[in-house]
Each structure stands twice: as structure tokens, then as C-alpha cells.
Amino acid sequence: MAEYTPSELLALVNASQVSAGDERVRAITARVVADLFRTIEEFEVTPNEFWSAMKWLTRLGQADMVGLITAGLGFDRLLDILEEEADEAKARALGTPRAIEGPLYVAGAPLSQREVRLDEGNEGKGETLVMEGRVLGLDGKPVPHAVVDVWHCNEQGRYSHFDPSQPDYNLRRRIETDAEGNYRFRSFLPPGYAIPPNSPVSELFDLLGRHGNRPAHIHFLVSGLSKRALTTQVNIPGDTFLDDDFAFATRDGLIVSLEKVERSTEYASLGVTGSFTRVRFDFVLQDSLNESETIAASRYQTAA
Ligand code: MBD
Ligand code: FE
């Protein structure tokens, strides 16, 4: 007999099995399918609406923009909140707050010792920035030879690799700290980011009546010794989107202070002459509970 009500069909979809499969995947899939069946029935979603949505999902994947939608719909921040709640439940001491990786990380950036010109090839673009500080453990002791992987957008708000007009690894570098955990780099204060217009992402955001802007920020993936690798961002104060980030990723502890320096001879090796903006920021890493927590891997590398 193959005549079903919607609920009979749902039960059949979720019960069909010729081998054990994976219990967790089965349970989560069953929930998601049930929620979608209910949504379609409750909102009387038409076939045209349903197939438009499936076409949109296909275009989203083809444009490699899944990571923009997850950020914009709050999933990336949700996962951070839940990780922090898990830390608190286990009474794990927290270090520098984590902030979402976002979809624009690229592994394998050039590695330098202690300092680097992140803005190599971008001379004269924006306000000169020197950011410096140390990588520390929760005990306040430096983490020697930690690695600070740093990336930010160009003066037009676009990220290298995803923007083919930029050189490979433009504005992406890794810095190995010295024995006292010190790092420093020269760059420029980046602007904010906006989702690409005329894209599957902007289509949905237009229909939701939402903007797709992020305030100015710089990304970091910091790791070292037996510490837990940290993915975070710092925000530049004064940005109009600081409290209105489309990815909901800004955090109080991550808004840095800008210090205007008229002149200094301390940064000659970075080619700094004249006035510039200085940011001092120390990264505090949690202790790791296992080896896998120490690995500086992007979310896509880690995902099965
Ligand atoms: C970005 O630059 C970003 O950091 C995130 C999280 C999402 C989109 C663009
Ligand atoms: Fe970003």
C-alpha cells in the first residue's frame, strides 16, 4: 500500500533502513526533515517556492557562499557561545574571548620570525597600523615560539584568494613569537566588509530586510606549546557597525584601543616613518585538555 498522509510519509522517511547507518546522523536528519515538513505544511509552501529555494541552495553552494549564510544567520556565533558555555560548565578558565573564523581563512600563509610587514605590496593604503603584544598562558607567562596567523581584508573590503585580483596571501601572514612570546606587525587599518551584491547571499538578505555589513576587524588564529589554539578577531573602535555586525561576531573584550603615535624609532625594521596608529594586544591562550585542541587548524580542515 503506497498511499500516505504527510505524517505517515514522514514516519516512513525517517524509519527506512537497510543497514544500521549512523545513529546520530539518523536522529538529527529525522529532526531536520520533520521540522521542514512541518514548516512546509504550516506556511503552505507552494511547489514554486520550494523549488526556488532548492535552486537558491544550489547556487549558494556553487558560489562557495555557504559560510557567509551560516555567519549571517548566527550559526557561527552560536557554536562559539556553546563552546564557551561548555568551558564554563567544566569550570575551565577562559583566555582571550574567541570570535568566529568566518569563511575567508586560507591556511599556509608565509611564516616570519617575531615581526612582519603584513601590508607588503600595499604601501600607502590607509592609516599605518602597528599591532604588537605577547602570547601568554592563563598564568601570565609568555608562550615562546607561538604562531600568530593573521589576516584582514584589503582597502576595498575584499580578501585575497577569494578576490582573484589580489596576489596570493595578500594581507595574510604567520608570525612566530620570540622566546618571550612577542609578536608585532605593520599593516594598515582595514575597512569593514560587505557581502557581495548580486549574489545568492544578498538575495536572501534583501528579502529579509537585512544589511550584510561587518565592522572593521582583523582575524587571528593563535597557537603554541600545549595551549588550546584560539580563533579570534579584534575590532577597530568607532565603526558604525560595531554593534550591528551582520555576523553577530563582535565582542566587548576584543575592541582594541588605538594610540596615535607622532614619531618613533622603535619600528624602523618595519619601515615605519612618520605618524601611525599603534595597537597593543596580548593573546591569552587556555590550557589544552588534549592534543587535538592544540592544533591550529581552520574549521574546514578539522571538519570530517
Ligand atoms: C568576513 O570578513 C567575516 O569575517 C565573516 C565572519 C563573514 C564574512 C566576511
Ligand atoms: Fe573577516
PDB file of C-alpha atoms and ligand atoms in Angstrom:
ATOM      1  CA  MET A   1       0.000   0.000   0.000  1.00  0.00           C
ATOM      2  CA  ALA A   2       1.581   3.287  -1.009  1.00  0.00           C
ATOM      3  CA  GLU A   3      -0.971   5.937  -0.067  1.00  0.00           C
ATOM      4  CA  TYR A   4       0.290   8.204   2.726  1.00  0.00           C
ATOM      5  CA  THR A   5      -0.760  11.157   4.810  1.00  0.00           C
ATOM      6  CA  PRO A   6       2.071  13.652   5.420  1.00  0.00           C
ATOM      7  CA  SER A   7       2.746  12.211   8.853  1.00  0.00           C
ATOM      8  CA  GLU A   8       2.756   8.654   7.533  1.00  0.00           C
ATOM      9  CA  LEU A   9       5.219   9.728   4.839  1.00  0.00           C
ATOM     10  CA  LEU A  10       7.445  11.422   7.426  1.00  0.00           C
ATOM     11  CA  ALA A  11       7.466   8.353   9.641  1.00  0.00           C
ATOM     12  CA  LEU A  12       8.377   6.203   6.659  1.00  0.00           C
ATOM     13  CA  VAL A  13      11.195   8.537   5.519  1.00  0.00           C
ATOM     14  CA  ASN A  14      12.717   8.538   8.975  1.00  0.00           C
ATOM     15  CA  ALA A  15      12.276   4.799   9.586  1.00  0.00           C
ATOM     16  CA  SER A  16      13.560   3.452   6.257  1.00  0.00           C
ATOM     17  CA  GLN A  17      16.718   1.424   6.784  1.00  0.00           C
ATOM     18  CA  VAL A  18      18.566  -1.480   5.172  1.00  0.00           C
ATOM     19  CA  SER A  19      21.646  -1.236   7.411  1.00  0.00           C
ATOM     20  CA  ALA A  20      22.430   0.242  10.820  1.00  0.00           C
ATOM     21  CA  GLY A  21      23.755   3.539   9.456  1.00  0.00           C
ATOM     22  CA  ASP A  22      24.863   6.106  11.999  1.00  0.00           C
ATOM     23  CA  GLU A  23      22.521   6.609  14.927  1.00  0.00           C
ATOM     24  CA  ARG A  24      23.364  10.260  15.498  1.00  0.00           C
ATOM     25  CA  VAL A  25      23.105  11.209  11.839  1.00  0.00           C
ATOM     26  CA  ARG A  26      19.795   9.366  11.650  1.00  0.00           C
ATOM     27  CA  ALA A  27      18.403  11.193  14.684  1.00  0.00           C
ATOM     28  CA  ILE A  28      19.481  14.654  13.558  1.00  0.00           C
ATOM     29  CA  THR A  29      18.309  14.101   9.984  1.00  0.00           C
ATOM     30  CA  ALA A  30      14.950  12.888  11.281  1.00  0.00           C
ATOM     31  CA  ARG A  31      14.542  16.089  13.312  1.00  0.00           C
ATOM     32  CA  VAL A  32      15.541  18.397  10.464  1.00  0.00           C
ATOM     33  CA  VAL A  33      13.250  16.644   7.965  1.00  0.00           C
ATOM     34  CA  ALA A  34      10.366  16.701  10.460  1.00  0.00           C
ATOM     35  CA  ASP A  35      10.866  20.441  11.059  1.00  0.00           C
ATOM     36  CA  LEU A  36      10.912  21.116   7.308  1.00  0.00           C
ATOM     37  CA  PHE A  37       7.794  19.012   6.660  1.00  0.00           C
ATOM     38  CA  ARG A  38       6.022  20.988   9.378  1.00  0.00           C
ATOM     39  CA  THR A  39       7.260  24.324   8.013  1.00  0.00           C
ATOM     40  CA  ILE A  40       6.027  23.465   4.510  1.00  0.00           C
ATOM     41  CA  GLU A  41       2.613  22.425   5.810  1.00  0.00           C
ATOM     42  CA  GLU A  42       2.190  25.287   8.260  1.00  0.00           C
ATOM     43  CA  PHE A  43       3.199  28.018   5.781  1.00  0.00           C
ATOM     44  CA  GLU A  44       1.537  26.253   2.848  1.00  0.00           C
ATOM     45  CA  VAL A  45       4.809  26.498   0.911  1.00  0.00           C
ATOM     46  CA  THR A  46       3.988  26.181  -2.793  1.00  0.00           C
ATOM     47  CA  PRO A  47       5.903  23.907  -5.171  1.00  0.00           C
ATOM     48  CA  ASN A  48       7.247  27.022  -6.884  1.00  0.00           C
ATOM     49  CA  GLU A  49       8.532  28.415  -3.584  1.00  0.00           C
ATOM     50  CA  PHE A  50      10.056  25.085  -2.611  1.00  0.00           C
ATOM     51  CA  TRP A  51      11.910  24.616  -5.907  1.00  0.00           C
ATOM     52  CA  SER A  52      13.048  28.240  -5.895  1.00  0.00           C
ATOM     53  CA  ALA A  53      14.597  27.604  -2.502  1.00  0.00           C
ATOM     54  CA  MET A  54      16.341  24.434  -3.719  1.00  0.00           C
ATOM     55  CA  LYS A  55      17.669  26.303  -6.745  1.00  0.00           C
ATOM     56  CA  TRP A  56      18.924  29.029  -4.397  1.00  0.00           C
ATOM     57  CA  LEU A  57      20.719  26.456  -2.220  1.00  0.00           C
ATOM     58  CA  THR A  58      22.376  25.008  -5.307  1.00  0.00           C
ATOM     59  CA  ARG A  59      23.525  28.447  -6.460  1.00  0.00           C
ATOM     60  CA  LEU A  60      24.746  29.226  -2.928  1.00  0.00           C
ATOM     61  CA  GLY A  61      26.964  26.139  -2.950  1.00  0.00           C
ATOM     62  CA  GLN A  62      28.173  26.748  -6.491  1.00  0.00           C
ATOM     63  CA  ALA A  63      29.172  30.303  -5.495  1.00  0.00           C
ATOM     64  CA  ASP A  64      31.047  28.885  -2.468  1.00  0.00           C
ATOM     65  CA  MET A  65      29.000  31.110  -0.161  1.00  0.00           C
ATOM     66  CA  VAL A  66      27.618  28.647   2.371  1.00  0.00           C
ATOM     67  CA  GLY A  67      29.959  30.106   5.001  1.00  0.00           C
ATOM     68  CA  LEU A  68      28.546  33.590   4.508  1.00  0.00           C
ATOM     69  CA  ILE A  69      24.998  32.415   5.142  1.00  0.00           C
ATOM     70  CA  THR A  70      25.929  30.420   8.246  1.00  0.00           C
ATOM     71  CA  ALA A  71      27.628  33.536   9.644  1.00  0.00           C
ATOM     72  CA  GLY A  72      24.728  35.817   8.703  1.00  0.00           C
ATOM     73  CA  LEU A  73      22.123  33.536  10.231  1.00  0.00           C
ATOM     74  CA  GLY A  74      24.049  33.355  13.501  1.00  0.00           C
ATOM     75  CA  PHE A  75      25.219  29.743  13.398  1.00  0.00           C
ATOM     76  CA  ASP A  76      28.945  30.574  13.671  1.00  0.00           C
ATOM     77  CA  ARG A  77      28.401  32.715  16.750  1.00  0.00           C
ATOM     78  CA  LEU A  78      26.040  30.103  18.214  1.00  0.00           C
ATOM     79  CA  LEU A  79      28.808  27.497  18.072  1.00  0.00           C
ATOM     80  CA  ASP A  80      31.171  29.908  19.879  1.00  0.00           C
ATOM     81  CA  ILE A  81      28.578  30.619  22.567  1.00  0.00           C
ATOM     82  CA  LEU A  82      28.023  26.897  23.108  1.00  0.00           C
ATOM     83  CA  GLU A  83      31.766  26.202  23.317  1.00  0.00           C
ATOM     84  CA  GLU A  84      32.120  28.882  25.945  1.00  0.00           C
ATOM     85  CA  GLU A  85      29.133  27.506  27.873  1.00  0.00           C
ATOM     86  CA  ALA A  86      30.792  24.090  27.783  1.00  0.00           C
ATOM     87  CA  ASP A  87      34.007  25.641  29.158  1.00  0.00           C
ATOM     88  CA  GLU A  88      32.059  27.291  31.950  1.00  0.00           C
ATOM     89  CA  ALA A  89      30.205  24.074  32.768  1.00  0.00           C
ATOM     90  CA  LYS A  90      33.562  22.342  33.156  1.00  0.00           C
ATOM     91  CA  ALA A  91      34.921  25.319  35.163  1.00  0.00           C
ATOM     92  CA  ARG A  92      37.626  25.829  32.537  1.00  0.00           C
ATOM     93  CA  ALA A  93      39.380  29.154  32.871  1.00  0.00           C
ATOM     94  CA  LEU A  94      38.823  31.353  29.816  1.00  0.00           C
ATOM     95  CA  GLY A  95      41.522  33.264  27.971  1.00  0.00           C
ATOM     96  CA  THR A  96      41.070  35.895  25.286  1.00  0.00           C
ATOM     97  CA  PRO A  97      37.458  35.596  24.060  1.00  0.00           C
ATOM     98  CA  ARG A  98      37.054  33.532  20.918  1.00  0.00           C
ATOM     99  CA  ALA A  99      35.434  35.008  17.842  1.00  0.00           C
ATOM    100  CA  ILE A 100      34.270  33.261  14.693  1.00  0.00           C
ATOM    101  CA  GLU A 101      36.729  32.217  11.989  1.00  0.00           C
ATOM    102  CA  GLY A 102      34.430  33.237   9.186  1.00  0.00           C
ATOM    103  CA  PRO A 103      34.614  31.762   5.686  1.00  0.00           C
ATOM    104  CA  LEU A 104      37.683  33.635   4.454  1.00  0.00           C
ATOM    105  CA  TYR A 105      40.662  31.954   6.132  1.00  0.00           C
ATOM    106  CA  VAL A 106      43.389  30.445   3.981  1.00  0.00           C
ATOM    107  CA  ALA A 107      45.955  28.089   5.523  1.00  0.00           C
ATOM    108  CA  GLY A 108      49.660  28.177   4.752  1.00  0.00           C
ATOM    109  CA  ALA A 109      50.437  31.920   4.864  1.00  0.00           C
ATOM    110  CA  PRO A 110      54.159  32.852   4.787  1.00  0.00           C
ATOM    111  CA  LEU A 111      55.851  32.493   8.191  1.00  0.00           C
ATOM    112  CA  SER A 112      58.149  35.126   9.717  1.00  0.00           C
ATOM    113  CA  GLN A 113      60.070  35.371  12.987  1.00  0.00           C
ATOM    114  CA  ARG A 114      58.761  37.848  15.578  1.00  0.00           C
ATOM    115  CA  GLU A 115      57.639  40.577  13.169  1.00  0.00           C
ATOM    116  CA  VAL A 116      56.353  41.067   9.662  1.00  0.00           C
ATOM    117  CA  ARG A 117      55.066  43.610   7.211  1.00  0.00           C
ATOM    118  CA  LEU A 118      51.582  42.256   6.632  1.00  0.00           C
ATOM    119  CA  ASP A 119      50.997  45.133   4.211  1.00  0.00           C
ATOM    120  CA  GLU A 120      53.858  44.236   1.856  1.00  0.00           C
ATOM    121  CA  GLY A 121      52.763  45.377  -1.593  1.00  0.00           C
ATOM    122  CA  ASN A 122      50.032  47.629  -0.128  1.00  0.00           C
ATOM    123  CA  GLU A 123      52.144  50.707   0.628  1.00  0.00           C
ATOM    124  CA  GLY A 124      50.217  53.919   1.118  1.00  0.00           C
ATOM    125  CA  LYS A 125      46.843  52.256   1.568  1.00  0.00           C
ATOM    126  CA  GLY A 126      45.058  53.541   4.649  1.00  0.00           C
ATOM    127  CA  GLU A 127      46.317  54.615   8.044  1.00  0.00           C
ATOM    128  CA  THR A 128      49.547  52.860   9.043  1.00  0.00           C
ATOM    129  CA  LEU A 129      48.975  50.401  11.853  1.00  0.00           C
ATOM    130  CA  VAL A 130      51.469  48.725  14.140  1.00  0.00           C
ATOM    131  CA  MET A 131      49.976  45.970  16.271  1.00  0.00           C
ATOM    132  CA  GLU A 132      52.139  44.345  18.905  1.00  0.00           C
ATOM    133  CA  GLY A 133      51.940  42.316  22.053  1.00  0.00           C
ATOM    134  CA  ARG A 134      52.592  38.909  23.508  1.00  0.00           C
ATOM    135  CA  VAL A 135      51.069  35.478  23.508  1.00  0.00           C
ATOM    136  CA  LEU A 136      50.524  34.422  27.112  1.00  0.00           C
ATOM    137  CA  GLY A 137      49.196  31.476  29.057  1.00  0.00           C
ATOM    138  CA  LEU A 138      46.492  31.802  31.721  1.00  0.00           C
ATOM    139  CA  ASP A 139      49.305  32.029  34.280  1.00  0.00           C
ATOM    140  CA  GLY A 140      50.549  35.207  32.600  1.00  0.00           C
ATOM    141  CA  LYS A 141      53.721  33.501  31.402  1.00  0.00           C
ATOM    142  CA  PRO A 142      54.713  34.033  27.773  1.00  0.00           C
ATOM    143  CA  VAL A 143      54.268  31.281  25.222  1.00  0.00           C
ATOM    144  CA  PRO A 144      57.624  31.092  23.398  1.00  0.00           C
ATOM    145  CA  HIS A 145      57.549  30.395  19.667  1.00  0.00           C
ATOM    146  CA  ALA A 146      53.784  30.629  19.465  1.00  0.00           C
ATOM    147  CA  VAL A 147      52.349  31.201  15.993  1.00  0.00           C
ATOM    148  CA  VAL A 148      50.092  34.169  15.279  1.00  0.00           C
ATOM    149  CA  ASP A 149      48.260  33.649  11.987  1.00  0.00           C
ATOM    150  CA  VAL A 150      46.732  36.993  10.951  1.00  0.00           C
ATOM    151  CA  TRP A 151      44.513  38.027   8.034  1.00  0.00           C
ATOM    152  CA  HIS A 152      42.382  41.007   7.054  1.00  0.00           C
ATOM    153  CA  CYS A 153      40.678  42.484   4.002  1.00  0.00           C
ATOM    154  CA  ASN A 154      42.212  44.969   1.572  1.00  0.00           C
ATOM    155  CA  GLU A 155      41.333  48.670   1.321  1.00  0.00           C
ATOM    156  CA  GLN A 156      38.215  47.738  -0.637  1.00  0.00           C
ATOM    157  CA  GLY A 157      36.955  45.276   1.946  1.00  0.00           C
ATOM    158  CA  ARG A 158      37.924  42.178  -0.057  1.00  0.00           C
ATOM    159  CA  TYR A 159      40.010  39.197   0.984  1.00  0.00           C
ATOM    160  CA  SER A 160      42.848  37.722  -1.070  1.00  0.00           C
ATOM    161  CA  HIS A 161      42.303  34.236  -2.536  1.00  0.00           C
ATOM    162  CA  PHE A 162      38.540  34.886  -2.736  1.00  0.00           C
ATOM    163  CA  ASP A 163      39.259  38.057  -4.730  1.00  0.00           C
ATOM    164  CA  PRO A 164      41.343  36.815  -7.676  1.00  0.00           C
ATOM    165  CA  SER A 165      42.644  40.327  -8.413  1.00  0.00           C
ATOM    166  CA  GLN A 166      44.911  40.207  -5.344  1.00  0.00           C
ATOM    167  CA  PRO A 167      48.271  38.418  -5.103  1.00  0.00           C
ATOM    168  CA  ASP A 168      48.390  35.086  -3.255  1.00  0.00           C
ATOM    169  CA  TYR A 169      48.430  35.558   0.520  1.00  0.00           C
ATOM    170  CA  ASN A 170      47.985  39.320   0.249  1.00  0.00           C
ATOM    171  CA  LEU A 171      47.394  40.567   3.823  1.00  0.00           C
ATOM    172  CA  ARG A 172      47.815  37.070   5.250  1.00  0.00           C
ATOM    173  CA  ARG A 173      50.897  36.164   7.313  1.00  0.00           C
ATOM    174  CA  ARG A 174      52.027  33.943  10.170  1.00  0.00           C
ATOM    175  CA  ILE A 175      54.368  35.292  12.837  1.00  0.00           C
ATOM    176  CA  GLU A 176      56.343  33.067  15.179  1.00  0.00           C
ATOM    177  CA  THR A 177      56.799  34.823  18.540  1.00  0.00           C
ATOM    178  CA  ASP A 178      60.219  35.105  20.137  1.00  0.00           C
ATOM    179  CA  ALA A 179      61.172  33.304  23.355  1.00  0.00           C
ATOM    180  CA  GLU A 180      59.242  35.928  25.373  1.00  0.00           C
ATOM    181  CA  GLY A 181      56.074  35.460  23.337  1.00  0.00           C
ATOM    182  CA  ASN A 182      56.452  38.790  21.499  1.00  0.00           C
ATOM    183  CA  TYR A 183      54.940  39.428  18.084  1.00  0.00           C
ATOM    184  CA  ARG A 184      54.432  42.576  16.062  1.00  0.00           C
ATOM    185  CA  PHE A 185      53.345  43.526  12.582  1.00  0.00           C
ATOM    186  CA  ARG A 186      52.836  46.530  10.423  1.00  0.00           C
ATOM    187  CA  SER A 187      49.755  46.931   8.240  1.00  0.00           C
ATOM    188  CA  PHE A 188      47.002  49.476   7.677  1.00  0.00           C
ATOM    189  CA  LEU A 189      43.663  49.896   9.420  1.00  0.00           C
ATOM    190  CA  PRO A 190      41.311  47.819   7.272  1.00  0.00           C
ATOM    191  CA  PRO A 191      37.800  48.968   6.380  1.00  0.00           C
ATOM    192  CA  GLY A 192      34.671  46.949   7.140  1.00  0.00           C
ATOM    193  CA  TYR A 193      33.305  44.144   4.973  1.00  0.00           C
ATOM    194  CA  ALA A 194      30.102  43.935   2.952  1.00  0.00           C
ATOM    195  CA  ILE A 195      28.576  40.814   1.419  1.00  0.00           C
ATOM    196  CA  PRO A 196      28.872  40.747  -2.375  1.00  0.00           C
ATOM    197  CA  PRO A 197      25.952  42.442  -4.165  1.00  0.00           C
ATOM    198  CA  ASN A 198      24.020  40.422  -6.756  1.00  0.00           C
ATOM    199  CA  SER A 199      24.866  37.155  -5.029  1.00  0.00           C
ATOM    200  CA  PRO A 200      22.715  34.375  -3.570  1.00  0.00           C
ATOM    201  CA  VAL A 201      23.585  35.808  -0.129  1.00  0.00           C
ATOM    202  CA  SER A 202      22.466  39.354  -0.940  1.00  0.00           C
ATOM    203  CA  GLU A 203      19.241  37.965  -2.468  1.00  0.00           C
ATOM    204  CA  LEU A 204      18.242  36.418   0.839  1.00  0.00           C
ATOM    205  CA  PHE A 205      19.377  39.399   2.886  1.00  0.00           C
ATOM    206  CA  ASP A 206      17.315  41.743   0.695  1.00  0.00           C
ATOM    207  CA  LEU A 207      14.249  39.561   1.251  1.00  0.00           C
ATOM    208  CA  LEU A 208      14.948  39.562   4.992  1.00  0.00           C
ATOM    209  CA  GLY A 209      15.354  43.338   5.007  1.00  0.00           C
ATOM    210  CA  ARG A 210      18.831  42.968   6.465  1.00  0.00           C
ATOM    211  CA  HIS A 211      22.176  44.583   5.675  1.00  0.00           C
ATOM    212  CA  GLY A 212      25.302  42.491   5.140  1.00  0.00           C
ATOM    213  CA  ASN A 213      27.972  44.642   6.756  1.00  0.00           C
ATOM    214  CA  ARG A 214      30.695  43.782   9.211  1.00  0.00           C
ATOM    215  CA  PRO A 215      32.614  46.412  11.169  1.00  0.00           C
ATOM    216  CA  ALA A 216      36.377  46.737  10.577  1.00  0.00           C
ATOM    217  CA  HIS A 217      38.194  43.776  12.075  1.00  0.00           C
ATOM    218  CA  ILE A 218      41.385  41.706  11.954  1.00  0.00           C
ATOM    219  CA  HIS A 219      41.347  37.896  12.231  1.00  0.00           C
ATOM    220  CA  PHE A 220      43.737  35.709  14.245  1.00  0.00           C
ATOM    221  CA  LEU A 221      44.432  32.039  14.745  1.00  0.00           C
ATOM    222  CA  VAL A 222      46.917  31.750  17.612  1.00  0.00           C
ATOM    223  CA  SER A 223      48.589  28.548  18.788  1.00  0.00           C
ATOM    224  CA  GLY A 224      51.607  27.431  20.757  1.00  0.00           C
ATOM    225  CA  LEU A 225      53.101  24.773  23.022  1.00  0.00           C
ATOM    226  CA  SER A 226      50.447  22.771  24.834  1.00  0.00           C
ATOM    227  CA  LYS A 227      47.931  25.621  24.737  1.00  0.00           C
ATOM    228  CA  ARG A 228      44.490  25.470  23.193  1.00  0.00           C
ATOM    229  CA  ALA A 229      44.527  27.091  19.750  1.00  0.00           C
ATOM    230  CA  LEU A 230      42.474  30.297  19.677  1.00  0.00           C
ATOM    231  CA  THR A 231      40.470  31.679  16.783  1.00  0.00           C
ATOM    232  CA  THR A 232      39.526  35.295  17.347  1.00  0.00           C
ATOM    233  CA  GLN A 233      39.207  38.771  15.852  1.00  0.00           C
ATOM    234  CA  VAL A 234      39.867  42.265  17.075  1.00  0.00           C
ATOM    235  CA  ASN A 235      37.565  45.123  16.215  1.00  0.00           C
ATOM    236  CA  ILE A 236      38.603  48.656  15.446  1.00  0.00           C
ATOM    237  CA  PRO A 237      36.689  51.169  17.571  1.00  0.00           C
ATOM    238  CA  GLY A 238      34.492  53.880  16.069  1.00  0.00           C
ATOM    239  CA  ASP A 239      32.977  51.766  13.275  1.00  0.00           C
ATOM    240  CA  THR A 240      29.255  52.390  12.757  1.00  0.00           C
ATOM    241  CA  PHE A 241      28.612  48.636  12.513  1.00  0.00           C
ATOM    242  CA  LEU A 242      30.439  47.751  15.732  1.00  0.00           C
ATOM    243  CA  ASP A 243      27.164  46.878  17.470  1.00  0.00           C
ATOM    244  CA  ASP A 244      25.371  45.896  14.279  1.00  0.00           C
ATOM    245  CA  ASP A 245      27.579  43.206  12.740  1.00  0.00           C
ATOM    246  CA  PHE A 246      25.722  41.051  10.195  1.00  0.00           C
ATOM    247  CA  ALA A 247      27.665  38.046  11.552  1.00  0.00           C
ATOM    248  CA  PHE A 248      26.995  38.908  15.228  1.00  0.00           C
ATOM    249  CA  ALA A 249      30.686  38.262  15.914  1.00  0.00           C
ATOM    250  CA  THR A 250      31.914  41.355  17.768  1.00  0.00           C
ATOM    251  CA  ARG A 251      32.690  41.050  21.465  1.00  0.00           C
ATOM    252  CA  ASP A 252      33.368  43.539  24.253  1.00  0.00           C
ATOM    253  CA  GLY A 253      36.815  42.192  25.145  1.00  0.00           C
ATOM    254  CA  LEU A 254      38.009  42.422  21.561  1.00  0.00           C
ATOM    255  CA  ILE A 255      37.584  46.114  20.781  1.00  0.00           C
ATOM    256  CA  VAL A 256      41.134  47.432  20.811  1.00  0.00           C
ATOM    257  CA  SER A 257      42.368  50.907  21.755  1.00  0.00           C
ATOM    258  CA  LEU A 258      44.006  52.997  19.053  1.00  0.00           C
ATOM    259  CA  GLU A 259      47.026  55.013  20.117  1.00  0.00           C
ATOM    260  CA  LYS A 260      48.187  57.793  17.815  1.00  0.00           C
ATOM    261  CA  VAL A 261      51.995  57.925  17.692  1.00  0.00           C
ATOM    262  CA  GLU A 262      53.628  61.010  16.131  1.00  0.00           C
ATOM    263  CA  ARG A 263      57.057  59.513  15.682  1.00  0.00           C
ATOM    264  CA  SER A 264      59.078  56.610  16.963  1.00  0.00           C
ATOM    265  CA  THR A 265      62.368  54.936  16.119  1.00  0.00           C
ATOM    266  CA  GLU A 266      61.226  51.607  17.580  1.00  0.00           C
ATOM    267  CA  TYR A 267      59.755  50.303  14.349  1.00  0.00           C
ATOM    268  CA  ALA A 268      62.481  51.091  11.815  1.00  0.00           C
ATOM    269  CA  SER A 269      62.761  47.399  10.898  1.00  0.00           C
ATOM    270  CA  LEU A 270      59.128  47.566   9.796  1.00  0.00           C
ATOM    271  CA  GLY A 271      59.821  50.655   7.706  1.00  0.00           C
ATOM    272  CA  VAL A 272      57.642  52.886   9.881  1.00  0.00           C
ATOM    273  CA  THR A 273      58.407  56.588   9.472  1.00  0.00           C
ATOM    274  CA  GLY A 274      56.176  59.469  10.458  1.00  0.00           C
ATOM    275  CA  SER A 275      52.915  59.141  12.390  1.00  0.00           C
ATOM    276  CA  PHE A 276      51.000  55.924  12.765  1.00  0.00           C
ATOM    277  CA  THR A 277      48.404  54.138  14.888  1.00  0.00           C
ATOM    278  CA  ARG A 278      49.532  51.632  17.489  1.00  0.00           C
ATOM    279  CA  VAL A 279      47.520  48.813  18.997  1.00  0.00           C
ATOM    280  CA  ARG A 280      48.845  46.785  21.897  1.00  0.00           C
ATOM    281  CA  PHE A 281      47.129  43.465  22.416  1.00  0.00           C
ATOM    282  CA  ASP A 282      48.116  40.315  24.284  1.00  0.00           C
ATOM    283  CA  PHE A 283      46.523  36.993  23.410  1.00  0.00           C
ATOM    284  CA  VAL A 284      45.828  34.733  26.382  1.00  0.00           C
ATOM    285  CA  LEU A 285      45.561  31.043  25.496  1.00  0.00           C
ATOM    286  CA  GLN A 286      43.704  28.419  27.510  1.00  0.00           C
ATOM    287  CA  ASP A 287      45.434  25.238  28.625  1.00  0.00           C
ATOM    288  CA  SER A 288      44.612  22.331  26.351  1.00  0.00           C
ATOM    289  CA  LEU A 289      42.905  19.166  27.524  1.00  0.00           C
ATOM    290  CA  ASN A 290      44.140  17.055  24.632  1.00  0.00           C
ATOM    291  CA  GLU A 291      46.388  17.173  21.619  1.00  0.00           C
ATOM    292  CA  SER A 292      43.662  17.996  19.142  1.00  0.00           C
ATOM    293  CA  GLU A 293      42.864  21.263  20.953  1.00  0.00           C
ATOM    294  CA  THR A 294      46.427  22.457  20.333  1.00  0.00           C
ATOM    295  CA  ILE A 295      46.283  22.165  16.560  1.00  0.00           C
ATOM    296  CA  ALA A 296      45.959  25.434  14.679  1.00  0.00           C
ATOM    297  CA  ALA A 297      43.519  24.152  12.108  1.00  0.00           C
ATOM    298  CA  SER A 298      40.759  26.004  10.361  1.00  0.00           C
ATOM    299  CA  ARG A 299      37.224  24.767  10.813  1.00  0.00           C
ATOM    300  CA  TYR A 300      37.178  23.256   7.342  1.00  0.00           C
ATOM    301  CA  GLN A 301      40.438  21.358   7.946  1.00  0.00           C
ATOM    302  CA  THR A 302      39.008  19.949  11.153  1.00  0.00           C
ATOM    303  CA  ALA A 303      35.607  19.054   9.737  1.00  0.00           C
ATOM    304  CA  ALA A 304      35.254  15.436   8.646  1.00  0.00           C
TER     305      ALA A 304
HETATM  306  C1  MBD B   1      34.075  38.347   6.899  1.00  0.00           C
HETATM  307  O1  MBD B   1      35.136  39.140   6.700  1.00  0.00           O
HETATM  308  C2  MBD B   1      33.971  37.710   8.068  1.00  0.00           C
HETATM  309  O2  MBD B   1      34.954  37.900   8.938  1.00  0.00           O
HETATM  310  C3  MBD B   1      32.873  36.893   8.350  1.00  0.00           C
HETATM  311  C4  MBD B   1      32.765  36.234   9.665  1.00  0.00           C
HETATM  312  C5  MBD B   1      31.889  36.729   7.432  1.00  0.00           C
HETATM  313  C6  MBD B   1      32.000  37.374   6.231  1.00  0.00           C
HETATM  314  C7  MBD B   1      33.084  38.181   5.967  1.00  0.00           C
HETATM  315 FE    FE B   2      36.564  38.987   8.119  1.00  0.00          FE
END
